[in-house]
Amino acid sequence: MLITALNHQPDMANALLVLGDVYRGEARWDSACYYLHQAIEYGDIQKQHSAYRHLSSIEIQKHNYPQATTYLRQAQLLADSIKEITRTEAITKINSLYNYQHIQKENYTFLLDNEKKSTFLWILGCISVVIMGVAISVYSVSYTHLRAHETGRNL
């Protein structure tokens, strides 16, 4: 019945590991081994590692040293795998952080470039307006002066 519940809730592997450890503490080897093997079957790598360590402890208490050695080797292989996974995750995290910082730096550089271009365009626009104002003033003065000159000739 517990295994049926486990099929519906895979995170219950921890409960199997705890049950195995409790039975191990009470020297109920068969029950402990059953639940520890179930934890190995349904648990993640950390649960499997713990279960193998508990199984080796049981075999040592039963004076079955060859089987205890087998379980300890399996636990050590899993410990090595856990270290490798952790190391790989740490490297991936460092690379992600570096990439994020690199992208942030590029974005900041683009933002500064855009601000410089925007400022340049604003200044260019202001200069253009001033030049157009001067040109219109010159044209207006010239036109007025020309008109006044023509009016003076006609009189």
XYZ file of N, CA and C in Angstrom:
465
model
N 0.824 -1.187 0.000
C 0.000 0.000 0.000
C 0.873 1.257 0.000
N 1.969 1.222 0.756
C 2.874 2.368 0.776
C 3.501 2.590 -0.596
N 3.836 1.512 -1.279
C 4.437 1.628 -2.615
C 3.417 2.198 -3.587
N 2.156 1.854 -3.458
C 1.111 2.427 -4.315
C 1.026 3.924 -4.097
N 1.090 4.348 -2.838
C 1.082 5.779 -2.544
C 2.317 6.455 -3.124
N 3.441 5.747 -3.095
C 4.673 6.292 -3.635
C 4.566 6.530 -5.132
N 3.892 5.653 -5.833
C 3.730 5.826 -7.279
C 2.977 7.111 -7.598
N 2.108 7.546 -6.705
C 1.348 8.764 -6.928
C 2.080 10.004 -6.410
N 3.041 9.807 -5.500
C 3.800 10.925 -4.939
C 5.281 10.545 -4.904
N 5.998 10.788 -5.995
C 7.397 10.371 -6.064
C 8.288 11.011 -4.995
N 7.897 12.129 -4.424
C 8.717 12.760 -3.386
C 8.647 11.998 -2.066
N 7.873 10.939 -2.016
C 7.751 10.142 -0.803
C 8.942 9.204 -0.602
N 9.914 9.236 -1.509
C 11.109 8.402 -1.350
C 11.819 8.722 -0.038
N 11.716 9.951 0.397
C 12.316 10.323 1.678
C 11.664 9.559 2.826
N 10.355 9.363 2.747
C 9.650 8.600 3.795
C 10.158 7.157 3.825
N 10.404 6.588 2.648
C 10.944 5.224 2.599
C 12.322 5.158 3.241
N 13.137 6.150 2.967
C 14.478 6.201 3.543
C 14.400 6.309 5.063
N 13.497 7.135 5.554
C 13.336 7.302 7.008
C 12.830 6.005 7.629
N 11.862 5.364 6.991
C 11.366 4.076 7.520
C 12.490 3.044 7.588
N 13.288 2.986 6.545
C 14.411 2.051 6.542
C 15.373 2.339 7.673
N 15.632 3.623 7.905
C 16.554 3.995 8.975
C 15.964 3.671 10.352
N 14.665 3.875 10.517
C 14.009 3.548 11.792
C 14.094 2.047 12.060
N 13.765 1.249 11.063
C 13.848 -0.214 11.238
C 15.289 -0.666 11.476
N 16.243 0.019 10.845
C 17.652 -0.303 11.063
C 18.007 -0.049 12.523
N 17.521 1.067 13.069
C 17.787 1.399 14.468
C 17.173 0.406 15.440
N 16.084 -0.233 15.023
C 15.420 -1.237 15.877
C 15.936 -2.644 15.609
N 16.955 -2.741 14.754
C 17.563 -4.036 14.382
C 16.559 -4.953 13.691
N 15.605 -4.373 12.975
C 14.662 -5.162 12.167
C 15.196 -5.122 10.738
N 16.220 -5.953 10.490
C 17.009 -5.899 9.262
C 16.189 -6.092 8.006
N 15.286 -7.083 8.009
C 14.520 -7.381 6.786
C 13.647 -6.189 6.382
N 12.943 -5.620 7.343
C 12.092 -4.470 7.038
C 12.939 -3.278 6.617
N 14.053 -3.080 7.308
C 14.939 -1.971 6.971
C 15.456 -2.119 5.549
N 15.917 -3.305 5.214
C 16.452 -3.547 3.858
C 15.372 -3.358 2.803
N 14.159 -3.820 3.092
C 13.065 -3.672 2.127
C 12.832 -2.191 1.819
N 12.679 -1.352 2.858
C 12.387 0.065 2.636
C 13.589 0.814 2.047
N 14.785 0.411 2.437
C 15.965 1.060 1.858
C 16.100 0.730 0.373
N 15.801 -0.503 -0.002
C 15.827 -0.858 -1.436
C 14.730 -0.112 -2.196
N 13.599 0.078 -1.573
C 12.535 0.864 -2.211
C 12.983 2.323 -2.386
N 13.683 2.854 -1.395
C 14.204 4.223 -1.504
C 15.207 4.314 -2.648
N 16.010 3.269 -2.826
C 16.963 3.247 -3.938
C 16.214 3.240 -5.266
N 15.155 2.463 -5.341
C 14.394 2.343 -6.594
C 13.663 3.638 -6.951
N 13.099 4.303 -5.955
C 12.241 5.454 -6.226
C 12.895 6.813 -5.927
N 14.022 6.808 -5.245
C 14.615 8.067 -4.815
C 15.566 8.674 -5.827
N 15.912 9.905 -5.560
C 16.910 10.576 -6.389
C 18.298 10.119 -5.946
N 19.315 10.695 -6.540
C 20.677 10.225 -6.302
C 21.117 10.409 -4.848
N 20.665 11.489 -4.204
C 21.022 11.686 -2.795
C 20.365 10.636 -1.902
N 19.109 10.336 -2.192
C 18.399 9.306 -1.407
C 19.054 7.937 -1.624
N 19.434 7.656 -2.857
C 20.097 6.389 -3.147
C 21.414 6.285 -2.387
N 22.172 7.371 -2.360
C 23.444 7.391 -1.637
C 23.229 7.079 -0.154
N 22.252 7.757 0.446
C 21.966 7.514 1.869
C 21.502 6.087 2.106
N 20.665 5.575 1.232
C 20.153 4.210 1.400
C 21.291 3.192 1.338
N 22.215 3.367 0.404
C 23.356 2.441 0.323
C 24.237 2.528 1.570
N 24.404 3.710 2.118
C 25.189 3.842 3.346
C 24.495 3.127 4.507
N 23.152 3.271 4.590
C 22.408 2.570 5.646
C 22.480 1.058 5.445
N 22.375 0.623 4.204
C 22.465 -0.822 3.928
C 23.846 -1.366 4.311
N 24.892 -0.605 4.048
C 26.231 -1.076 4.437
C 26.341 -1.165 5.959
N 25.721 -0.226 6.650
C 25.728 -0.254 8.114
C 25.035 -1.511 8.640
N 23.912 -1.857 8.004
C 23.180 -3.073 8.400
C 24.060 -4.299 8.200
N 24.708 -4.350 7.037
C 25.542 -5.532 6.737
C 26.744 -5.617 7.683
N 27.269 -4.482 8.093
C 28.367 -4.504 9.067
C 27.864 -5.046 10.403
N 26.665 -4.623 10.822
C 26.099 -5.115 12.084
C 25.792 -6.607 12.004
N 25.508 -7.084 10.796
C 25.241 -8.518 10.600
C 26.533 -9.298 10.348
N 27.664 -8.616 10.343
C 28.987 -9.202 10.088
C 29.107 -9.780 8.680
N 28.367 -9.216 7.761
C 28.443 -9.609 6.353
C 29.299 -8.553 5.634
N 30.601 -8.634 5.837
C 31.509 -7.599 5.365
C 31.632 -7.514 3.842
N 31.587 -8.620 3.111
C 31.662 -8.480 1.647
C 30.477 -7.677 1.077
N 29.275 -7.943 1.587
C 28.098 -7.193 1.114
C 28.174 -5.737 1.571
N 28.677 -5.518 2.774
C 28.844 -4.148 3.282
C 29.804 -3.375 2.382
N 30.867 -4.045 1.951
C 31.838 -3.405 1.056
C 31.186 -3.056 -0.286
N 30.355 -3.961 -0.775
C 29.653 -3.703 -2.046
C 28.763 -2.468 -1.924
N 28.018 -2.381 -0.839
C 27.144 -1.222 -0.629
C 27.959 0.069 -0.461
N 29.087 -0.029 0.251
C 29.926 1.154 0.425
C 30.507 1.640 -0.902
N 30.891 0.701 -1.760
C 31.405 1.086 -3.089
C 30.321 1.799 -3.899
N 29.113 1.240 -3.830
C 28.008 1.868 -4.558
C 27.720 3.270 -3.999
N 27.772 3.395 -2.676
C 27.557 4.708 -2.053
C 28.654 5.683 -2.488
N 29.905 5.193 -2.579
C 31.005 6.062 -3.000
C 30.853 6.488 -4.459
N 30.413 5.580 -5.312
C 30.166 5.944 -6.719
C 29.097 7.032 -6.810
N 28.055 6.881 -6.026
C 26.998 7.892 -6.024
C 27.507 9.214 -5.453
N 28.348 9.152 -4.417
C 28.920 10.373 -3.848
C 29.768 11.091 -4.895
N 30.541 10.333 -5.661
C 31.348 10.925 -6.732
C 30.451 11.569 -7.784
N 29.358 10.889 -8.119
C 28.422 11.441 -9.099
C 27.789 12.730 -8.577
N 27.435 12.734 -7.292
C 26.844 13.930 -6.686
C 27.841 15.089 -6.748
N 29.106 14.816 -6.441
C 30.132 15.866 -6.504
C 30.288 16.382 -7.933
N 30.273 15.479 -8.896
C 30.419 15.884 -10.305
C 29.226 16.725 -10.755
N 28.030 16.301 -10.353
C 26.830 17.070 -10.705
C 26.893 18.454 -10.069
N 27.290 18.493 -8.796
C 27.386 19.765 -8.091
C 28.435 20.662 -8.739
N 29.572 20.080 -9.111
C 30.632 20.841 -9.761
C 30.139 21.378 -11.107
N 29.462 20.543 -11.876
C 28.936 20.957 -13.175
C 27.908 22.066 -13.012
N 27.034 21.931 -12.029
C 26.031 22.972 -11.778
C 26.692 24.280 -11.364
N 27.748 24.190 -10.570
C 28.456 25.399 -10.140
C 29.116 26.087 -11.331
N 29.727 25.300 -12.210
C 30.358 25.869 -13.407
C 29.303 26.500 -14.299
N 28.183 25.827 -14.470
C 27.095 26.371 -15.287
C 26.584 27.679 -14.689
N 26.461 27.718 -13.373
C 25.989 28.934 -12.706
C 26.980 30.078 -12.899
N 28.267 29.785 -12.768
C 29.291 30.810 -12.961
C 29.270 31.321 -14.397
N 29.159 30.398 -15.362
C 29.092 30.808 -16.769
C 27.856 31.656 -17.043
N 26.743 31.274 -16.473
C 25.511 32.048 -16.661
C 25.662 33.451 -16.080
N 26.262 33.545 -14.903
C 26.472 34.848 -14.278
C 27.406 35.703 -15.128
N 28.478 35.089 -15.634
C 29.409 35.831 -16.493
C 28.687 36.323 -17.747
N 27.928 35.434 -18.381
C 27.198 35.821 -19.594
C 26.204 36.934 -19.304
N 25.526 36.857 -18.173
C 24.565 37.887 -17.796
C 25.273 39.231 -17.629
N 26.400 39.209 -16.917
C 27.140 40.452 -16.700
C 27.670 41.012 -18.021
N 28.117 40.119 -18.896
C 28.612 40.550 -20.209
C 27.482 41.194 -21.015
N 26.324 40.608 -21.006
C 25.170 41.152 -21.729
C 24.755 42.487 -21.117
N 24.768 42.577 -19.792
C 24.421 43.835 -19.128
C 25.406 44.939 -19.526
N 26.687 44.595 -19.613
C 27.696 45.575 -20.009
C 27.449 46.040 -21.441
N 27.139 45.097 -22.331
C 26.838 45.452 -23.723
C 25.602 46.345 -23.795
N 24.583 46.013 -23.043
C 23.367 46.833 -23.025
C 23.665 48.244 -22.528
N 24.495 48.365 -21.507
C 24.857 49.672 -20.979
C 25.632 50.468 -22.033
N 26.535 49.797 -22.739
C 27.300 50.460 -23.800
C 26.372 50.948 -24.901
N 25.424 50.121 -25.312
C 24.458 50.524 -26.342
C 23.608 51.697 -25.858
N 23.236 51.684 -24.597
C 22.441 52.766 -24.027
C 23.222 54.083 -24.066
N 24.497 54.030 -23.698
C 25.329 55.238 -23.757
C 25.481 55.737 -25.189
N 25.688 54.804 -26.122
C 25.802 55.192 -27.528
C 24.511 55.847 -28.018
N 23.383 55.293 -27.652
C 22.093 55.860 -28.058
C 21.888 57.249 -27.460
N 22.305 57.432 -26.201
C 22.181 58.748 -25.579
C 23.061 59.772 -26.298
N 24.276 59.358 -26.666
C 25.175 60.259 -27.390
C 24.576 60.643 -28.743
N 24.040 59.643 -29.448
C 23.428 59.911 -30.754
C 22.200 60.805 -30.605
N 21.421 60.562 -29.579
C 20.231 61.373 -29.341
C 20.619 62.816 -29.040
N 21.622 62.998 -28.216
C 22.097 64.347 -27.894
C 22.633 65.037 -29.141
N 23.393 64.312 -29.950
C 23.929 64.868 -31.189
C 22.807 65.295 -32.125
N 21.799 64.447 -32.264
C 20.676 64.792 -33.143
C 19.900 65.997 -32.613
N 19.747 66.089 -31.313
C 19.042 67.236 -30.728
C 19.812 68.530 -30.993
N 21.132 68.481 -30.792
C 21.968 69.657 -31.063
C 21.927 70.009 -32.540
N 22.012 69.008 -33.408
C 21.944 69.236 -34.856
C 20.604 69.864 -35.232
N 19.533 69.419 -34.621
C 18.210 69.987 -34.879
C 18.142 71.442 -34.456
N 18.700 71.757 -33.275
C 18.701 73.137 -32.790
C 19.509 74.034 -33.730
N 20.666 73.551 -34.155
C 21.495 74.326 -35.083
C 20.753 74.555 -36.392
N 20.053 73.526 -36.867
C 19.282 73.647 -38.118
C 18.192 74.709 -37.974
N 17.508 74.729 -36.839
C 16.453 75.719 -36.606
C 17.050 77.127 -36.582
N 18.186 77.286 -35.930
C 18.846 78.595 -35.870
C 19.266 79.026 -37.274
N 19.848 78.123 -38.058
C 20.264 78.456 -39.429
C 19.062 78.830 -40.273
N 17.975 78.080 -40.116
C 16.761 78.405 -40.877
C 16.210 79.763 -40.452
N 16.262 80.066 -39.162
C 15.806 81.369 -38.672
C 16.650 82.498 -39.249
N 17.955 82.312 -39.262
C 18.851 83.322 -39.828
C 18.577 83.479 -41.324
N 18.396 82.353 -42.013
C 18.135 82.406 -43.456
C 16.827 83.140 -43.743
N 15.813 82.864 -42.957
C 14.525 83.541 -43.157
C 14.665 85.033 -42.861
N 15.411 85.359 -41.791
C 15.620 86.779 -41.464
C 16.365 87.496 -42.579
N 17.414 86.864 -43.098
C 18.181 87.468 -44.193
C 17.293 87.644 -45.415
N 16.519 86.640 -45.716
C 15.626 86.727 -46.882
C 14.599 87.840 -46.680
N 14.052 87.895 -45.444
C 13.039 88.911 -45.153
C 13.627 90.311 -45.268
N 14.817 90.505 -44.727
C 15.462 91.815 -44.802
C 15.782 92.146 -46.259
N 16.290 91.178 -46.980
C 16.618 91.404 -48.399
C 15.366 91.723 -49.195
N 14.320 90.985 -48.934
C 13.072 91.200 -49.657
C 12.513 92.589 -49.338
N 12.537 92.967 -48.073
C 12.040 94.275 -47.661
C 12.900 95.379 -48.285
N 14.190 95.181 -48.270
C 15.098 96.159 -48.844
C 14.882 96.263 -50.360
N 14.706 95.142 -51.017
C 14.453 95.132 -52.459
C 13.134 95.803 -52.757
N 12.137 95.551 -51.992
C 10.806 96.153 -52.175
C 10.898 97.680 -51.991
N 11.640 98.054 -50.971
C 11.773 99.491 -50.711
C 12.532 100.143 -51.865
N 13.488 99.467 -52.407
C 14.277 100.003 -53.523
C 13.389 100.118 -54.766
N 12.575 99.135 -55.011
C 11.681 99.183 -56.169
C 10.614 100.252 -55.991
N 10.129 100.429 -54.828
C 9.114 101.452 -54.559
C 9.738 102.835 -54.759
N 10.972 103.010 -54.408
C 11.672 104.276 -54.589
C 11.916 104.565 -56.064
N 12.079 103.615 -56.900
C 12.281 103.804 -58.329
C 10.981 104.181 -59.002
N 9.940 103.569 -58.528
C 8.644 103.837 -59.158
C 8.156 105.230 -58.840
N 8.603 105.877 -57.875
C 8.129 107.213 -57.533
C 8.819 108.223 -58.366
